[in-house]
XYZ file of C-alpha atoms in Angstrom:
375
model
C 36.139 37.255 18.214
C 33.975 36.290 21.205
C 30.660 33.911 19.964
C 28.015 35.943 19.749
C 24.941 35.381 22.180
C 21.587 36.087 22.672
C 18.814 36.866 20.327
C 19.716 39.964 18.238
C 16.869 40.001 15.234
C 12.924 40.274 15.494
C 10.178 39.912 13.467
C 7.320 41.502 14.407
C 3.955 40.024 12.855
C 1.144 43.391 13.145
C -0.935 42.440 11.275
C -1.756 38.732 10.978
C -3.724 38.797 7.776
C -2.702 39.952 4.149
C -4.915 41.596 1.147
C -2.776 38.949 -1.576
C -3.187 35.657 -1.839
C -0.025 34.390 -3.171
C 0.606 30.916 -4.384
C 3.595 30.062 -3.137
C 2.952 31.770 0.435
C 4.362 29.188 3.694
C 2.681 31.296 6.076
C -0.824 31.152 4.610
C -0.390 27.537 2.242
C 2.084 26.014 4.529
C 1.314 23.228 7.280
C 0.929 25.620 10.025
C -2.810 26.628 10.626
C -1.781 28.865 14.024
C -2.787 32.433 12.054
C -6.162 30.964 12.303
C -6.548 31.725 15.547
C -4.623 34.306 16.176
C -6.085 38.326 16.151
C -5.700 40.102 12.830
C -3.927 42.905 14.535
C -1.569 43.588 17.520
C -2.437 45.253 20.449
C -0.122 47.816 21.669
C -0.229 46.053 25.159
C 2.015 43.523 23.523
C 4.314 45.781 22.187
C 4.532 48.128 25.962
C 5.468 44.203 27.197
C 7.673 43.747 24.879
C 10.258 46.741 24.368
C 11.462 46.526 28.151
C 11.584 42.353 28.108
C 13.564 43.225 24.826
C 15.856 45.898 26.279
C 16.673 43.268 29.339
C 17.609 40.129 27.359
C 20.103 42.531 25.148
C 21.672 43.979 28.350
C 21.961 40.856 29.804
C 23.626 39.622 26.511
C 25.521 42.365 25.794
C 23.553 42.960 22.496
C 24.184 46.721 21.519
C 22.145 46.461 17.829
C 19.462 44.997 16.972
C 16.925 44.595 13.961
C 13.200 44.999 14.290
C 11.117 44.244 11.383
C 7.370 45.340 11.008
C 6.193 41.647 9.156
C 3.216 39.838 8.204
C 0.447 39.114 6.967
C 0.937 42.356 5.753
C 2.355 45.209 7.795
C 0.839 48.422 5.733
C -2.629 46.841 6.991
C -2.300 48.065 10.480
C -3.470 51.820 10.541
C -0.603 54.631 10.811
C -1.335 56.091 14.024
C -0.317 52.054 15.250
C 3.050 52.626 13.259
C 3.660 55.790 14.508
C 2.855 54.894 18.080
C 4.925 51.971 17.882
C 8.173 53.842 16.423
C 8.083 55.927 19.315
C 7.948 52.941 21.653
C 11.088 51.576 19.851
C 12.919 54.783 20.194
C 12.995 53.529 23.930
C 15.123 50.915 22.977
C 17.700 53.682 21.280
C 17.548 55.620 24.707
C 18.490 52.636 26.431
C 22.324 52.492 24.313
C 20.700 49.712 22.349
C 20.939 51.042 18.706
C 17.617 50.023 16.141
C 17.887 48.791 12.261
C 14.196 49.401 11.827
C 12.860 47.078 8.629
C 9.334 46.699 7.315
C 8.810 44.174 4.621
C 5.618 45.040 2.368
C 3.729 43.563 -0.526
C 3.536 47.522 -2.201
C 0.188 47.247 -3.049
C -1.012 49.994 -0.637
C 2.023 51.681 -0.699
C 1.221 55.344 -0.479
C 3.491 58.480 -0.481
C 1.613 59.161 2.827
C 3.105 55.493 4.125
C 6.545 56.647 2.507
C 6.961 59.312 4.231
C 6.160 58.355 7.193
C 8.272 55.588 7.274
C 11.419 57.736 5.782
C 10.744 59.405 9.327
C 11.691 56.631 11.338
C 14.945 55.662 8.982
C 13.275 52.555 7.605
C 14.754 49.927 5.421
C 11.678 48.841 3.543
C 11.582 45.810 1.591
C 9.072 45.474 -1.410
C 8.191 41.985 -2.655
C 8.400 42.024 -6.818
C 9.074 38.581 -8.096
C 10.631 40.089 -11.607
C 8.037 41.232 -15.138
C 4.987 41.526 -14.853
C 4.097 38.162 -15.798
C 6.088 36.416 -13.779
C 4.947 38.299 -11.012
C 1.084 38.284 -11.551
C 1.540 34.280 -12.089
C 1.898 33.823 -8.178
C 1.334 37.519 -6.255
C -2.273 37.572 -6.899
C -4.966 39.219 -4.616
C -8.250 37.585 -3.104
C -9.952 38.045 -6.183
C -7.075 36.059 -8.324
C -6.234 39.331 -9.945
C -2.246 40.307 -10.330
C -0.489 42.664 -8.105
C 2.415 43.796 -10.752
C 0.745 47.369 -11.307
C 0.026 48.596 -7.784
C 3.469 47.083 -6.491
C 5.111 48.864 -8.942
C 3.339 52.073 -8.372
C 4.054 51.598 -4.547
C 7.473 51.072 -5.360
C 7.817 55.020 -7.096
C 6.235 55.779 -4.295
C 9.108 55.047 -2.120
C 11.921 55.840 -4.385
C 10.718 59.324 -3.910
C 12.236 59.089 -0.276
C 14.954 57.017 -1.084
C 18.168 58.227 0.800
C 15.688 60.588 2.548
C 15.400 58.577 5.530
C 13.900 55.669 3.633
C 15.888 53.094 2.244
C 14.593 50.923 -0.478
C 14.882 46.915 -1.573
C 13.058 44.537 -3.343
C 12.557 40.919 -2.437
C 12.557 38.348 -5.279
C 11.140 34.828 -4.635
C 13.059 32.950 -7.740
C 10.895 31.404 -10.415
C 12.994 29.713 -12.749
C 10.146 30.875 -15.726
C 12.025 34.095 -16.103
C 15.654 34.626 -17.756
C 17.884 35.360 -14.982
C 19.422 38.120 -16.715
C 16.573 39.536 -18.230
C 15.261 39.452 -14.318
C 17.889 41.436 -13.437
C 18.029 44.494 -16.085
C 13.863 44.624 -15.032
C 14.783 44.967 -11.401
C 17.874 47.767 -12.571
C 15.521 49.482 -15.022
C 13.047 50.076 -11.861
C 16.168 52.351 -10.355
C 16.594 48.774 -7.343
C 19.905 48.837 -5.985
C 18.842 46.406 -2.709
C 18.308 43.178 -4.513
C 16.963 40.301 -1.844
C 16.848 36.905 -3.841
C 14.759 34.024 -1.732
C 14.529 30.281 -2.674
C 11.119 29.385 -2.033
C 10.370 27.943 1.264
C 10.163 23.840 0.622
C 11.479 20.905 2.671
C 10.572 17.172 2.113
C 6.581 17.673 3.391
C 6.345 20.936 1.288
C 7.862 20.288 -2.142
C 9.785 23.476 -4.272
C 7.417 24.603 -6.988
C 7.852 23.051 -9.664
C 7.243 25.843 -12.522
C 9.177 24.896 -15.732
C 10.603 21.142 -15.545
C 13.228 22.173 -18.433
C 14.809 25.416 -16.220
C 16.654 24.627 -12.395
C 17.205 26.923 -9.841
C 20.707 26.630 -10.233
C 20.525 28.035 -13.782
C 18.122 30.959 -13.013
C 20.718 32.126 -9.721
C 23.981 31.953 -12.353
C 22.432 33.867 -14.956
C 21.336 36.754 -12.250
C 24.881 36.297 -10.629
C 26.937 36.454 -14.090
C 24.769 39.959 -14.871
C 25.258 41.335 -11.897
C 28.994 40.452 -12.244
C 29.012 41.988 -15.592
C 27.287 45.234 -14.657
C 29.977 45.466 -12.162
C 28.208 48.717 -10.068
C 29.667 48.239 -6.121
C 26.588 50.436 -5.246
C 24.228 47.224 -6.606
C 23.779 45.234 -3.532
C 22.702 41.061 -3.860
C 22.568 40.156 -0.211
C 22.466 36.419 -1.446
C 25.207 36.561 -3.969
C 27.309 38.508 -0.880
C 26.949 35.713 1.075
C 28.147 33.885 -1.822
C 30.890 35.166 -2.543
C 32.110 35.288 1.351
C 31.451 31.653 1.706
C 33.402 30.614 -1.227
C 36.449 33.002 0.194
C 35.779 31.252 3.107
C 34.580 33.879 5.285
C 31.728 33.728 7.834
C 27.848 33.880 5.808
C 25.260 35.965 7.447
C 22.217 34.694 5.460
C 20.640 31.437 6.861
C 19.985 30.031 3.429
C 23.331 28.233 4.790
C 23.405 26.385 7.353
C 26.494 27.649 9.035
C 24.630 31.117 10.038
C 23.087 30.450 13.274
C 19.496 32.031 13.130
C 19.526 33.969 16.645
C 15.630 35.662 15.265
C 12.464 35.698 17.379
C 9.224 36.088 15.911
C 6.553 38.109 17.482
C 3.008 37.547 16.854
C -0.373 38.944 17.652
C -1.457 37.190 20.608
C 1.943 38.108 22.291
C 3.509 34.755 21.449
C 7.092 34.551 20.832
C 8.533 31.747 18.328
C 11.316 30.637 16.307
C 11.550 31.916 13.139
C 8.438 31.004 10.668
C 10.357 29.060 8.175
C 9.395 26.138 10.254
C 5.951 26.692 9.372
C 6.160 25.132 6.229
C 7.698 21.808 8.559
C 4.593 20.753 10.322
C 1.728 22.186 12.262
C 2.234 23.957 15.521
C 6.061 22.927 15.202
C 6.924 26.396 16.454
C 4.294 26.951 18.954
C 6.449 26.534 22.099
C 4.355 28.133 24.637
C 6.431 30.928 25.603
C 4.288 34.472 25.935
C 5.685 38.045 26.100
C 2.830 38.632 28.877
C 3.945 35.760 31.213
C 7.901 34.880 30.100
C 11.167 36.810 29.716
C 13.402 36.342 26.078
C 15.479 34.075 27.672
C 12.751 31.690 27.962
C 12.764 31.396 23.807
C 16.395 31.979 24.127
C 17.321 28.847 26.314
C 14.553 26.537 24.814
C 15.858 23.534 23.245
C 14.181 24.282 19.937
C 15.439 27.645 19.824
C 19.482 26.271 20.238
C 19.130 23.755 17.540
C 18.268 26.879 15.136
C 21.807 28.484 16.929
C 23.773 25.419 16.754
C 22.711 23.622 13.303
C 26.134 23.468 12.345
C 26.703 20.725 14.758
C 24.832 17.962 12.925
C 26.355 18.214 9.314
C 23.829 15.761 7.476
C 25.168 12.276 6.359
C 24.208 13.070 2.834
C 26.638 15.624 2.460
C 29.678 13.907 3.013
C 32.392 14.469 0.812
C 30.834 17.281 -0.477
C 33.407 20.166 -1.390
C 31.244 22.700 -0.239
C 30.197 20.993 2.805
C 32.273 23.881 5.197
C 30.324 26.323 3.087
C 27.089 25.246 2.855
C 26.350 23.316 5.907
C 23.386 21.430 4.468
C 21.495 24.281 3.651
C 18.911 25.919 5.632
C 17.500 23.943 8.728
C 14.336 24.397 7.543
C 14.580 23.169 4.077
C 16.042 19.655 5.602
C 12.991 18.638 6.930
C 11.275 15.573 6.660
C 8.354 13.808 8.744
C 10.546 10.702 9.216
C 13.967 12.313 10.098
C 13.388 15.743 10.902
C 16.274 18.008 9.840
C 19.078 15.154 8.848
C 18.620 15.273 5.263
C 20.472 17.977 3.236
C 18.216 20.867 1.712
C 15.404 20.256 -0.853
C 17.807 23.295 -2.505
C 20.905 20.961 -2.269
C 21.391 21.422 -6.703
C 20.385 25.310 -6.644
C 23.246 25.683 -3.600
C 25.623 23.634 -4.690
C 25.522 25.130 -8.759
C 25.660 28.576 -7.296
C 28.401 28.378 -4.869
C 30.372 26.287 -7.836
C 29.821 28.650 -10.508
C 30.908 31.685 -7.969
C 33.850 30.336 -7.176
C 34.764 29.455 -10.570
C 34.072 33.518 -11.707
C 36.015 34.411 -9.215
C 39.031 32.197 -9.629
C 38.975 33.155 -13.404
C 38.540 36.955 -12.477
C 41.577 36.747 -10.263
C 43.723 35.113 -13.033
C 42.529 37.826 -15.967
């Protein structure tokens, strides 16, 4: 198979401010201060700049599908006649022979059946963030008045099940907290009629430490005891993006999902003032680490493309850190996400701040499996 080239994922930031105040939240409590500055909403000049530069940099590239996801802040801020307009600018792109995944990744809270529907419209794959019971949840997703989310999310995600499989596809997005049982995690998830189950480590490198939220409970333990119930339930129609990747990396098959670092990360980030970056993770890194210069107004794809920041996120695999020599999962893992290798005094050569959580999940997966296949 030819190596793939070209940028072939965006996220597109509409809205540059959110209405929760989350505690664990890189973009807002990370080291970047750039949203400061930046306009709480984007113009649709950027977005009539964008769609042909886009179209161009796929043709050149021979990219035929690409995903475009309404992000953050928080998308459902920006008003619907914005959405609307902006679909139909994307449906360009489809005319062009480049085919869409169209994504928008919410916080539910204002979630209507109006938004819903309108979204089903377009063929959206929305993605609700619900960290697991209401506790749990209301512990960290809070609003600007400290007050938990859990109730409105929840209501925003009925909302959407209504038009699930009627042009709306629905997921949830679980930033781990090792508080909760990992089984009892996911039943709550299950019992909310989820079948797209997104699990996310939360963003932390050397500069911006992993929560720390129950000293006697690891990572590692919370992702086993979601993987063994998901295993148990058994349902093929259950999808764990994560524990997919998982389970392809310890059969030693390609991983899509950049929480390894063998999956280049060929995704462009566009913001409100028309700049186009890396992807955020870095914000958590250092200030301004992603702030490149590079405009939709004033420079092609290519220009983030060919930068030399850019191809490091492309061609991590290259510099396997020292740390992880000898590892057995070192042709899986890769040293974990760039991003979560970062520190001020060797930039990305140590091996992820999620080194134990990695390692105990890829371990125990392969060990289920290699006792499944012998049952």
């Amino acid at each position: 198979m030819p190596e793939l080239s070209g940028i072939d994922t965006y996220i597109i930031k509409t809205v540059e401010w959110c209405n929760l105040d989350c505690t664990y939240c890189y973009f807002y409590h990370g080291q970047d201060t750039s949203f400061e500055k930046r306009p709480r909403h984007m113009s649709r000049a950027i977005i009539e700049a964008f769609v042909p530069k886009m179209i161009e940099h796929s043709q050149a590239h021979g990219i035929d599908f690409v995903h475009l996801t309404f992000h953050g802040g928080e998308p459902l801020l920006q008003s619907k006649e914005d959405f609307t307009w902006m679909m139909e600018q994307f449906d360009r792109i489809d005319a062009a022979g480049i085919r869409t995944a169209r994504k928008l990744t919410t916080n539910g809270v204002t979630l209507t059946d109006e938004w819903a529907e309108l979204m089903a419209r377009y063929n959206t794959h929305l993605a609700i963030s619900l960290d697991g019971s209401r506790e749990v949840h209301d512990a960290a997703r809070v609003d600007l008045a400290g007050r938990g989310s859990y109730d409105r999310v929840i209501r925003g995600l009925r909302n959407a099940l209504k038009w699930e499989g009627k042009g709306l596809n629905v997921g949830t997005i679980t930033v781990l907290n090792p508080t909760e049982n990992g089984s009892d995690l996911y039943q709550h998830l299950r019992s909310l009629g989820v079948k797209s189950i997104n699990l996310i480590l939360p963003e932390a490198n050397y500069v911006t430490p992993i929560p720390v939220v129950n000293p006697d409970r690891s990572y590692a333990q919370l992702l086993k005891e979601i993987f063994d119930a998901w295993v148990e339930e058994n349902d093929d129609s259950v999808d764990i993006g994560f524990f997919g990747d998982v389970v392809r990396a310890v059969a030693g098959l390609p991983a899509s999902s950049d929480q390894f670092g063998f999956a280049p990360v060929r995704v462009a980030v566009l913001e409100t003032d028309g700049s186009v970056q890396p992807t955020d993770n870095f914000r958590s890194c250092a200030d301004g680490m992603v702030e490149l210069g590079i405009n939709i107004f004033r420079d092609s794809i290519d220009d983030l493309y060919y930068h030399d920041f850019f191809q490091l996120c492309i061609n991590q695999q290259a510099f396997i850190p020292e740390e992880c020599g000898g590892c057995k999962f070192v042709n899986v893992c890769g040293g974990g996400r760039i991003s979560t290798r970062y520190s001020r005094e060797e930039g990305f050569k140590r091996k992820s701040v999620h080194c134990d959580a990695l390692y105990g999940i890829l371990d125990h997966a392969a060990k289920t499996l290699q006792k499944n296949s012998l049952a």
